[in-house]
Short mmCIF file of C-alpha atoms in Angstrom, two decimals:
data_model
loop_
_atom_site.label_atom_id
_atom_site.label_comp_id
_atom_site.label_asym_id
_atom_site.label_seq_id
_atom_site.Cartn_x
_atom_site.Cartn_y
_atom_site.Cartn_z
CA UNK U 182 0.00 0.00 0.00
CA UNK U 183 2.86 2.61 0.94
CA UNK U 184 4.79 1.67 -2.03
CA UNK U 185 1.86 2.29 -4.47
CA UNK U 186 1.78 5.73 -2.63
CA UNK U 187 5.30 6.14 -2.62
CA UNK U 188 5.51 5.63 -6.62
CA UNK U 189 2.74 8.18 -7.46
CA UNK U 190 4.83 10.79 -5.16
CA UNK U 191 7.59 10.40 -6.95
CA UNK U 192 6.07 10.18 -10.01
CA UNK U 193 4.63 13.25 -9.58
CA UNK U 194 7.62 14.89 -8.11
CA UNK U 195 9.54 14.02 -11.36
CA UNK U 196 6.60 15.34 -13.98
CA UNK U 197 6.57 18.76 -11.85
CA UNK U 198 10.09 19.12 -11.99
CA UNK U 199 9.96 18.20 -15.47
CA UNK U 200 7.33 21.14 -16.29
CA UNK U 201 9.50 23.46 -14.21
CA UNK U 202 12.65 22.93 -16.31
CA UNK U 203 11.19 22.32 -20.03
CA UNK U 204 8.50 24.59 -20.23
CA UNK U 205 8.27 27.79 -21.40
CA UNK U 206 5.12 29.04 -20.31
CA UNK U 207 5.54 30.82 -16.75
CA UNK U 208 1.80 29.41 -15.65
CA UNK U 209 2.90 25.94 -16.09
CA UNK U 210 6.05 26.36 -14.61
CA UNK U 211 4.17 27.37 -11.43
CA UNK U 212 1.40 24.08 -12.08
CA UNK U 213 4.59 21.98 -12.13
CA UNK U 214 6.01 23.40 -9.12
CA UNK U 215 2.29 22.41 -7.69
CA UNK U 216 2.45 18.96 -8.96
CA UNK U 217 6.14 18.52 -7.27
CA UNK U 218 4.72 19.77 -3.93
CA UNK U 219 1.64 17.36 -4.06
CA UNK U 220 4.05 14.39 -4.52
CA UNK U 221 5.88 15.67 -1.19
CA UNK U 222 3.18 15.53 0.58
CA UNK U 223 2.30 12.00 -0.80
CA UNK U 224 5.32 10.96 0.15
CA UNK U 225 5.34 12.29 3.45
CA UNK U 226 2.29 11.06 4.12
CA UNK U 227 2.89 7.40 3.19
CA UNK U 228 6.03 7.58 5.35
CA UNK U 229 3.92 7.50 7.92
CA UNK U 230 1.88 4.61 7.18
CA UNK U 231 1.41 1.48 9.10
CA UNK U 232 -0.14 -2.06 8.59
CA UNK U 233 -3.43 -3.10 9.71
CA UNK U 234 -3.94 0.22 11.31
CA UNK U 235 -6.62 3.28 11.58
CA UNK U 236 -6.37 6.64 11.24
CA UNK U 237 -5.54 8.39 14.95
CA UNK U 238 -9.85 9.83 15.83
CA UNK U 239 -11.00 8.04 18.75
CA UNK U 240 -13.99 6.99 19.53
CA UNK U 241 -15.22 7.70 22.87
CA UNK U 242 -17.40 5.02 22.88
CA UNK U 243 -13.89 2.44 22.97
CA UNK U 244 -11.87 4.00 25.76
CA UNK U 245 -10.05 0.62 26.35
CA UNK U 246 -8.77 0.57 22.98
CA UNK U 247 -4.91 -0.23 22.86
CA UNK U 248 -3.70 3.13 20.85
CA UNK U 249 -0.32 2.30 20.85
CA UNK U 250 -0.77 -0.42 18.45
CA UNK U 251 -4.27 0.44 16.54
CA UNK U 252 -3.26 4.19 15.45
CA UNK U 253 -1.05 5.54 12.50
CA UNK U 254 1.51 8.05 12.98
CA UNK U 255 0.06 11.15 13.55
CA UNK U 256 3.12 13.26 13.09
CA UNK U 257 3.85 12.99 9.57
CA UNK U 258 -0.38 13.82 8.87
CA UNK U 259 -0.11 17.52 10.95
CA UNK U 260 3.56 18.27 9.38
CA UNK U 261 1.79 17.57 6.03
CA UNK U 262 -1.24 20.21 6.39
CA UNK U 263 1.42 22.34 7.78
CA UNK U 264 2.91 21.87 4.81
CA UNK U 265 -0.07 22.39 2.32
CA UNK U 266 -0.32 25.46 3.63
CA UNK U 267 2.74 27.07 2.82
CA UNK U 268 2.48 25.23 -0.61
CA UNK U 269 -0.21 27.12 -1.26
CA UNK U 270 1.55 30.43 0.40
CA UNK U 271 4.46 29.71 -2.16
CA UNK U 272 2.38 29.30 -5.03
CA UNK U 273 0.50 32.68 -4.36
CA UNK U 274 3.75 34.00 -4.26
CA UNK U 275 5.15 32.62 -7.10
CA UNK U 276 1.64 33.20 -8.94
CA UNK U 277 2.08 37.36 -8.54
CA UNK U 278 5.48 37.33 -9.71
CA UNK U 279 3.80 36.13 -13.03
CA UNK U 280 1.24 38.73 -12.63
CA UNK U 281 4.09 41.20 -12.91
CA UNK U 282 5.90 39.69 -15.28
CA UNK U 283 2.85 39.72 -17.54
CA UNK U 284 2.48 43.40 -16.64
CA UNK U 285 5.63 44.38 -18.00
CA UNK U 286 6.36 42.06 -20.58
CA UNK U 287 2.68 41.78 -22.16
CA UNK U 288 3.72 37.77 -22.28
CA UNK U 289 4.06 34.91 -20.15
CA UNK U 290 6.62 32.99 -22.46
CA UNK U 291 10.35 33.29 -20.53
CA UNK U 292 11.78 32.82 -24.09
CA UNK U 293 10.32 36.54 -25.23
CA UNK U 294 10.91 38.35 -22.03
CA UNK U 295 14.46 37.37 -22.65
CA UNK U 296 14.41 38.80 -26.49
CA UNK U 297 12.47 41.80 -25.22
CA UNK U 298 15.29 42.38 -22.77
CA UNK S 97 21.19 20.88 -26.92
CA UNK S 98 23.55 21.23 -23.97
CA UNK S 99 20.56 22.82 -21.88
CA UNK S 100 18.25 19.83 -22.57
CA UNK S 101 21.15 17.19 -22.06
CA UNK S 102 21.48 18.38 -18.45
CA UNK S 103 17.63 18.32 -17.90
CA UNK S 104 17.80 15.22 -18.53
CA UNK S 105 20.46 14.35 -16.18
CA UNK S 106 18.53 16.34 -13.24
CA UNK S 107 15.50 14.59 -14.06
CA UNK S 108 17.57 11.47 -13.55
CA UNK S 109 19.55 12.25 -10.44
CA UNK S 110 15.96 12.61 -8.95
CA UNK S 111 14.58 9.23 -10.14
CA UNK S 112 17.71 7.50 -8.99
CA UNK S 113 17.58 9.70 -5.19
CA UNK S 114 13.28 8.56 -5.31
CA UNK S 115 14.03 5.26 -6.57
CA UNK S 116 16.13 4.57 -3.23
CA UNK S 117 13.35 5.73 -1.61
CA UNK S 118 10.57 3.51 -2.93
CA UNK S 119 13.22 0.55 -2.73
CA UNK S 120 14.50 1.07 0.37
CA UNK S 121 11.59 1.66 2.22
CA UNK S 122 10.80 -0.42 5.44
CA UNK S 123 7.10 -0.29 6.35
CA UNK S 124 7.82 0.58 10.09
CA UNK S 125 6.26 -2.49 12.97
CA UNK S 126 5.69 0.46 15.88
CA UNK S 127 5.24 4.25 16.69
CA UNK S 128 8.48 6.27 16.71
CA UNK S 129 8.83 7.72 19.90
CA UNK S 130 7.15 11.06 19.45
CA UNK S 131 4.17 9.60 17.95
CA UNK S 132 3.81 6.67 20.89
CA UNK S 133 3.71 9.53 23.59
CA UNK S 134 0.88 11.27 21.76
CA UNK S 135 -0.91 8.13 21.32
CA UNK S 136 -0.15 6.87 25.05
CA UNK S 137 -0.81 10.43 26.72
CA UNK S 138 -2.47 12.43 24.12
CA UNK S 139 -6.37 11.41 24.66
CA UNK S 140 -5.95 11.86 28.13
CA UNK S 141 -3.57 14.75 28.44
CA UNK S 142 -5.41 17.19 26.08
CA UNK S 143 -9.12 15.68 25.99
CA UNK S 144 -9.15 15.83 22.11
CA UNK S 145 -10.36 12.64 20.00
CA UNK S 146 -8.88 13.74 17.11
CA UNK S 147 -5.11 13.01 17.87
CA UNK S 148 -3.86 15.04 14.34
CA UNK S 149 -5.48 17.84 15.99
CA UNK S 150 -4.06 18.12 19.25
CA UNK S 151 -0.85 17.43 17.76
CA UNK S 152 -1.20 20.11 15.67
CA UNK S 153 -2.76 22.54 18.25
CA UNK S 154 -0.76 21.93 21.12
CA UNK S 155 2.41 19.68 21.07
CA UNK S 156 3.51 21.37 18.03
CA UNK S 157 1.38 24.42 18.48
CA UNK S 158 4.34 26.73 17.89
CA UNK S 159 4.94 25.61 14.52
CA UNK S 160 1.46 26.11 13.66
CA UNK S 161 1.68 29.31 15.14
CA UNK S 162 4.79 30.03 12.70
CA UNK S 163 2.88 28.68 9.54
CA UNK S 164 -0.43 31.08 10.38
CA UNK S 165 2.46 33.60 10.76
CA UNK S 166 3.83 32.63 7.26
CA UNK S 167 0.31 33.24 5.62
CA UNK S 168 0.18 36.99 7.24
CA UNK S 169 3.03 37.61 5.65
CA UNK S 170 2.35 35.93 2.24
CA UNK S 171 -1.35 38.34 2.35
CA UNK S 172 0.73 41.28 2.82
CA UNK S 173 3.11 40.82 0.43
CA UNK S 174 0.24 39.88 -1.99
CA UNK S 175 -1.60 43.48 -0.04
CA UNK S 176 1.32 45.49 -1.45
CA UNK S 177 2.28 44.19 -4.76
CA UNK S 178 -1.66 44.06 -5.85
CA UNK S 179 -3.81 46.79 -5.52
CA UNK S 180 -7.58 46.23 -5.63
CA UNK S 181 -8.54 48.28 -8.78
CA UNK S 182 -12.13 49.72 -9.01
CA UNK S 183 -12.96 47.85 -12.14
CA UNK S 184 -16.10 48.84 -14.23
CA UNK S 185 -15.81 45.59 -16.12
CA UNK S 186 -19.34 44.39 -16.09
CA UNK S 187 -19.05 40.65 -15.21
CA UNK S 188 -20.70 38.14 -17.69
CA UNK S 189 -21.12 35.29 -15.95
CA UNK S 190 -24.29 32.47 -17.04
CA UNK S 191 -27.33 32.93 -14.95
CA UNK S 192 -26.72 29.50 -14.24
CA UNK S 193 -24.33 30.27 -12.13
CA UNK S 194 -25.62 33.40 -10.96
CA UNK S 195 -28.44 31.77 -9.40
CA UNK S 196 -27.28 29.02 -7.86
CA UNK S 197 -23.87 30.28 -6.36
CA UNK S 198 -26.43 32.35 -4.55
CA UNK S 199 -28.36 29.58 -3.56
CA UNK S 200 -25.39 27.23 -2.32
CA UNK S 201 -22.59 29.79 -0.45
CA UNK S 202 -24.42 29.68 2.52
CA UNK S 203 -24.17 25.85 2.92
CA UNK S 204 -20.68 25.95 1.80
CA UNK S 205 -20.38 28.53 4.49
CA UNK S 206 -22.12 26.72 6.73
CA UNK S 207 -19.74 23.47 6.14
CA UNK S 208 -17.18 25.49 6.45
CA UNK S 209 -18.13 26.63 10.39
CA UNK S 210 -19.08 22.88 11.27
CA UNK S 211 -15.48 21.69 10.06
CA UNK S 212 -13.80 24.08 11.78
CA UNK S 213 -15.95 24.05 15.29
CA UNK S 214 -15.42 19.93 15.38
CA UNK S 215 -12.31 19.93 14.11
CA UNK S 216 -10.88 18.69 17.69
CA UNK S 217 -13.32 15.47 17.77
CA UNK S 218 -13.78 14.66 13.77
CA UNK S 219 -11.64 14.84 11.14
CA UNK S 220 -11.26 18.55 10.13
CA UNK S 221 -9.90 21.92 11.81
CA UNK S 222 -8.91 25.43 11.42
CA UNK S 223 -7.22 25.13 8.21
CA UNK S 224 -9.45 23.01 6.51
CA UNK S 225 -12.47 25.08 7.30
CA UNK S 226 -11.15 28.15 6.65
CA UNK S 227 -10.48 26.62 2.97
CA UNK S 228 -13.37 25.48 2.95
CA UNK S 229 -14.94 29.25 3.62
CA UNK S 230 -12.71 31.07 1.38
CA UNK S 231 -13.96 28.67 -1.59
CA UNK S 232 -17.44 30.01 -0.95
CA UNK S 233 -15.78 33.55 -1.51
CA UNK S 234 -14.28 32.04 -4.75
CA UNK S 235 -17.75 30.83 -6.07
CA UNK S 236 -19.25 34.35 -5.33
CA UNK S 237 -16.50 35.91 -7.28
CA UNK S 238 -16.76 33.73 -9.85
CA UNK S 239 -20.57 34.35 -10.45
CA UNK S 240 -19.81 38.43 -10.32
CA UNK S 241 -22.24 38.70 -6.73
CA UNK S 242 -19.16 40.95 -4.33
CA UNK S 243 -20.17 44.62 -5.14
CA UNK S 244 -17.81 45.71 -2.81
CA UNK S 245 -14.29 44.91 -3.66
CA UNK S 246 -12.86 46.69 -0.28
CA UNK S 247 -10.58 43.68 1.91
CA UNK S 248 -10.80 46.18 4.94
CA UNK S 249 -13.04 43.82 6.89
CA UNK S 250 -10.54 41.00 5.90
CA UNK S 251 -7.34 42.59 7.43
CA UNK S 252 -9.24 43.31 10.78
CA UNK S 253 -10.92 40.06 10.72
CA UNK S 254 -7.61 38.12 10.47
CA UNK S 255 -5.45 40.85 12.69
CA UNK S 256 -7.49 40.27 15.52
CA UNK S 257 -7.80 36.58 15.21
CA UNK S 258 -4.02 36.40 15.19
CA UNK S 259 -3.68 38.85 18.33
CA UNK S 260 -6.08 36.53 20.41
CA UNK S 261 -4.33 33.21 18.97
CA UNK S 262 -1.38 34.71 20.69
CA UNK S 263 -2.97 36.02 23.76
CA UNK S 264 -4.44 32.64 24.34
CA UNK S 265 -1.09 31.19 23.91
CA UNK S 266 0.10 33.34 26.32
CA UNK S 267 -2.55 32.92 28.53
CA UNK S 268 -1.11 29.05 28.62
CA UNK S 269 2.30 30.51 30.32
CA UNK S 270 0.54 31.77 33.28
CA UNK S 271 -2.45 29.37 33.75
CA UNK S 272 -1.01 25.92 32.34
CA UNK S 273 2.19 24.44 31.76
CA UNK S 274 3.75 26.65 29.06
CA UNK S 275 3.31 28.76 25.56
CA UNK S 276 0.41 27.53 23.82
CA UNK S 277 -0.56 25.24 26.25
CA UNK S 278 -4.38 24.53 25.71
CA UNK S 279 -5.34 23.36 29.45
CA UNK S 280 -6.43 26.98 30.28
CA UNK S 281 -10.07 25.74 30.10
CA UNK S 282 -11.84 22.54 31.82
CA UNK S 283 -10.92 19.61 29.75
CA UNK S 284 -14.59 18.37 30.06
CA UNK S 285 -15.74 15.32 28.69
CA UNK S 286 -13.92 13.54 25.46
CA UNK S 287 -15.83 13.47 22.29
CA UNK S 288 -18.30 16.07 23.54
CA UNK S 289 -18.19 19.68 21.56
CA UNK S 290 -17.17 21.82 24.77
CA UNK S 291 -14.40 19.62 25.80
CA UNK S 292 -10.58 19.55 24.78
CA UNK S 293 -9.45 22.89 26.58
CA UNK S 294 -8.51 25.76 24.40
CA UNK S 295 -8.27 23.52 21.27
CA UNK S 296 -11.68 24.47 19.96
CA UNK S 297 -11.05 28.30 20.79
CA UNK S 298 -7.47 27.68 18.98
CA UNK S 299 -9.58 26.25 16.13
CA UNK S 300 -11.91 28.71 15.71
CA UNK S 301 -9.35 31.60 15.41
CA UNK S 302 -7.15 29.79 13.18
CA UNK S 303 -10.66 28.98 10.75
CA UNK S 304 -11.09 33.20 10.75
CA UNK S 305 -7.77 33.75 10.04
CA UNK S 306 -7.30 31.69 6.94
CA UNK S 307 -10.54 32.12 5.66
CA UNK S 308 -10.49 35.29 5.90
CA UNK S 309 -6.59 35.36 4.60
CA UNK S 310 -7.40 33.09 1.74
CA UNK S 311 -10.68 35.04 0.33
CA UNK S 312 -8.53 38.30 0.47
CA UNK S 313 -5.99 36.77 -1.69
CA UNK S 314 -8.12 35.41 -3.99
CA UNK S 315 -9.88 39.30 -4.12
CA UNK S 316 -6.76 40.55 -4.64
CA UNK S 317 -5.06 38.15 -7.07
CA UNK S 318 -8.93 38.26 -9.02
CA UNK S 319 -9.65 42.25 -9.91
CA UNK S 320 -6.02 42.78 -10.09
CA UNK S 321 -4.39 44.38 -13.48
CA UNK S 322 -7.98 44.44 -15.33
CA UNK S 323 -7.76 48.23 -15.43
CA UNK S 324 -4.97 48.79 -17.93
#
């Protein structure tokens, strides 16, 4: 199950990176630098997976309930929305630098601002 | 030809660096030790079922406190590179859409409020509903309905939210056992909605802060540059 994960992570992690380096177009750099942070968080994510287990809500109703070996790791799943967060911080970020790019240049190809220049 | 030769070679450094990843990985038999002390001493310590939220509340409160911080700064910097322009642009969106967005932002809304208020007992939180709320401002953009393009409410909305997450944190130094320690209030009784401490309260200001963070970015990033 983790390994499925794990594959699609990096999978995705090597398609963003891929649109960040090819393309030219400065809106699909930016979706390929979203595509590389969802396969982070995949992969973080899966790191924290364990077999036969349940994902750490209680139910009041089972207050005997052995945590300690029913639960997954809940570390890795706060980190992560920590982490989605600033992803999406960054990519605001990233998303009004094309804004102003596109402002000056009239373009959002990286290949004309550098003629125009 | 050079350029795309040593693409190529990044792209493969990665896949070789993942690939030891995937192949080395070693689905783990027990808790590390962080995560057994939550799970041994959380439920009982802070009162909240939902373990990913008192993790993310209290134990590592001060990291969540940093990544709220983070989005401040992100809205300002968005608040003083874009400028909300007073665009005359008649939107021409289909009725369609019109009518229903009006029809379904205030369940969305409403969604939005339970997620956050139960975030310490079911799945869900601060974060997520204050998504959650700011995609209702999205759909009402979208559909043309926000006469009123000022974020002014926004900026006090999420400046006082952040001041009182802070006071309440502080508020854990002299009542409980440290900074952002959420025993200030009666623990009360697991699973109910008044239980958990300060984790709700925590909750609730981190759902008005991001929500209301969120829709002013989307404002901002939407009517920017339409002017010239």
């Amino acid at each position: 199950m983790a390994t499925i994960t794990l594959i699609t992570g990096s999978m995705l992690i090597i398609i963003g990176f891929y649109a960040i380096l090819v393309k030219d177009n400065l809106i699909k750099m930016i979706i390929g630098f979203s595509l590389a942070n969802t396969g982070l968080h995949i992969i973080m994510v899966s790191l924290g997976f364990l077999k036969n287990r349940t994902a750490p809500i209680l139910d009041p109703q089972q207050t005997e309930l052995n945590l300690l070996n029913n639960i997954l790791d809940p570390v890795p799943q706060a980190l992560v929305l920590t982490a989605i967060v600033i992803g999406f911080a960054v990519t605001a970020l990233l998303l009004v630098v094309a804004l102003k790019l596109h402002d000056k240049y009239q373009t959002l190809s990286i290949q004309k601002m550098w003629e125009e220049k | 030809m050079i350029r795309k030769f040593f693409i190529l070679i990044i792209l493969l450094a990665f896949s070789i660096i993942l690939t030891g990843i995937i192949t080395e990985y070693v689905s783990p038999e027990a808790l590390g030790t962080a995560a057994s002390y939550y799970a041994e001493k959380g439920p009982g310590e802070m009162g909240a079922t939902n373990l990913v939220t008192s993790v993310l509340i209290t134990y590592r409160g001060l990291d969540t406190l940093g990544e709220v911080t983070v989005l401040f700064l992100v809205a300002s910097i968005l608040g003083f590179y874009l400028n909300v322009q007073k665009s005359n642009k008649n939107s021409t969106c289909s009725p369609l859409l019109h009518t229903a967005s009006r029809l379904i932002f205030p369940f969305i809304f409403l969604t939005g409020i339970y997620i956050i208020i139960n975030g310490h007992i079911t799945p869900g939180g601060g974060f997520q509903g204050g998504a959650f709320i700011a995609s209702a401002f999205l759909l009402v953009l979208l559909a043309g309905l926000g006469k009123d393009k000022s974020t002014g409410l926004f900026s006090i909305l999420e400046s006082l939210s952040g001041l009182v997450y802070v006071l309440v944190g502080l508020a854990g130094i002299i009542f409980a056992g440290g900074f952002l320690d959420t025993r200030i209030l009666p623990l009360g009784e697991s699973g109910k909605l008044l239980s958990a401490g300060a984790i709700p309260v925590i909750s609730i200001l981190i759902g008005i802060k991001v929500g209301a963070e969120l829709s002013s970015m989307i404002v901002k990033l939407s009517y920017n540059g339409q002017g010239n």
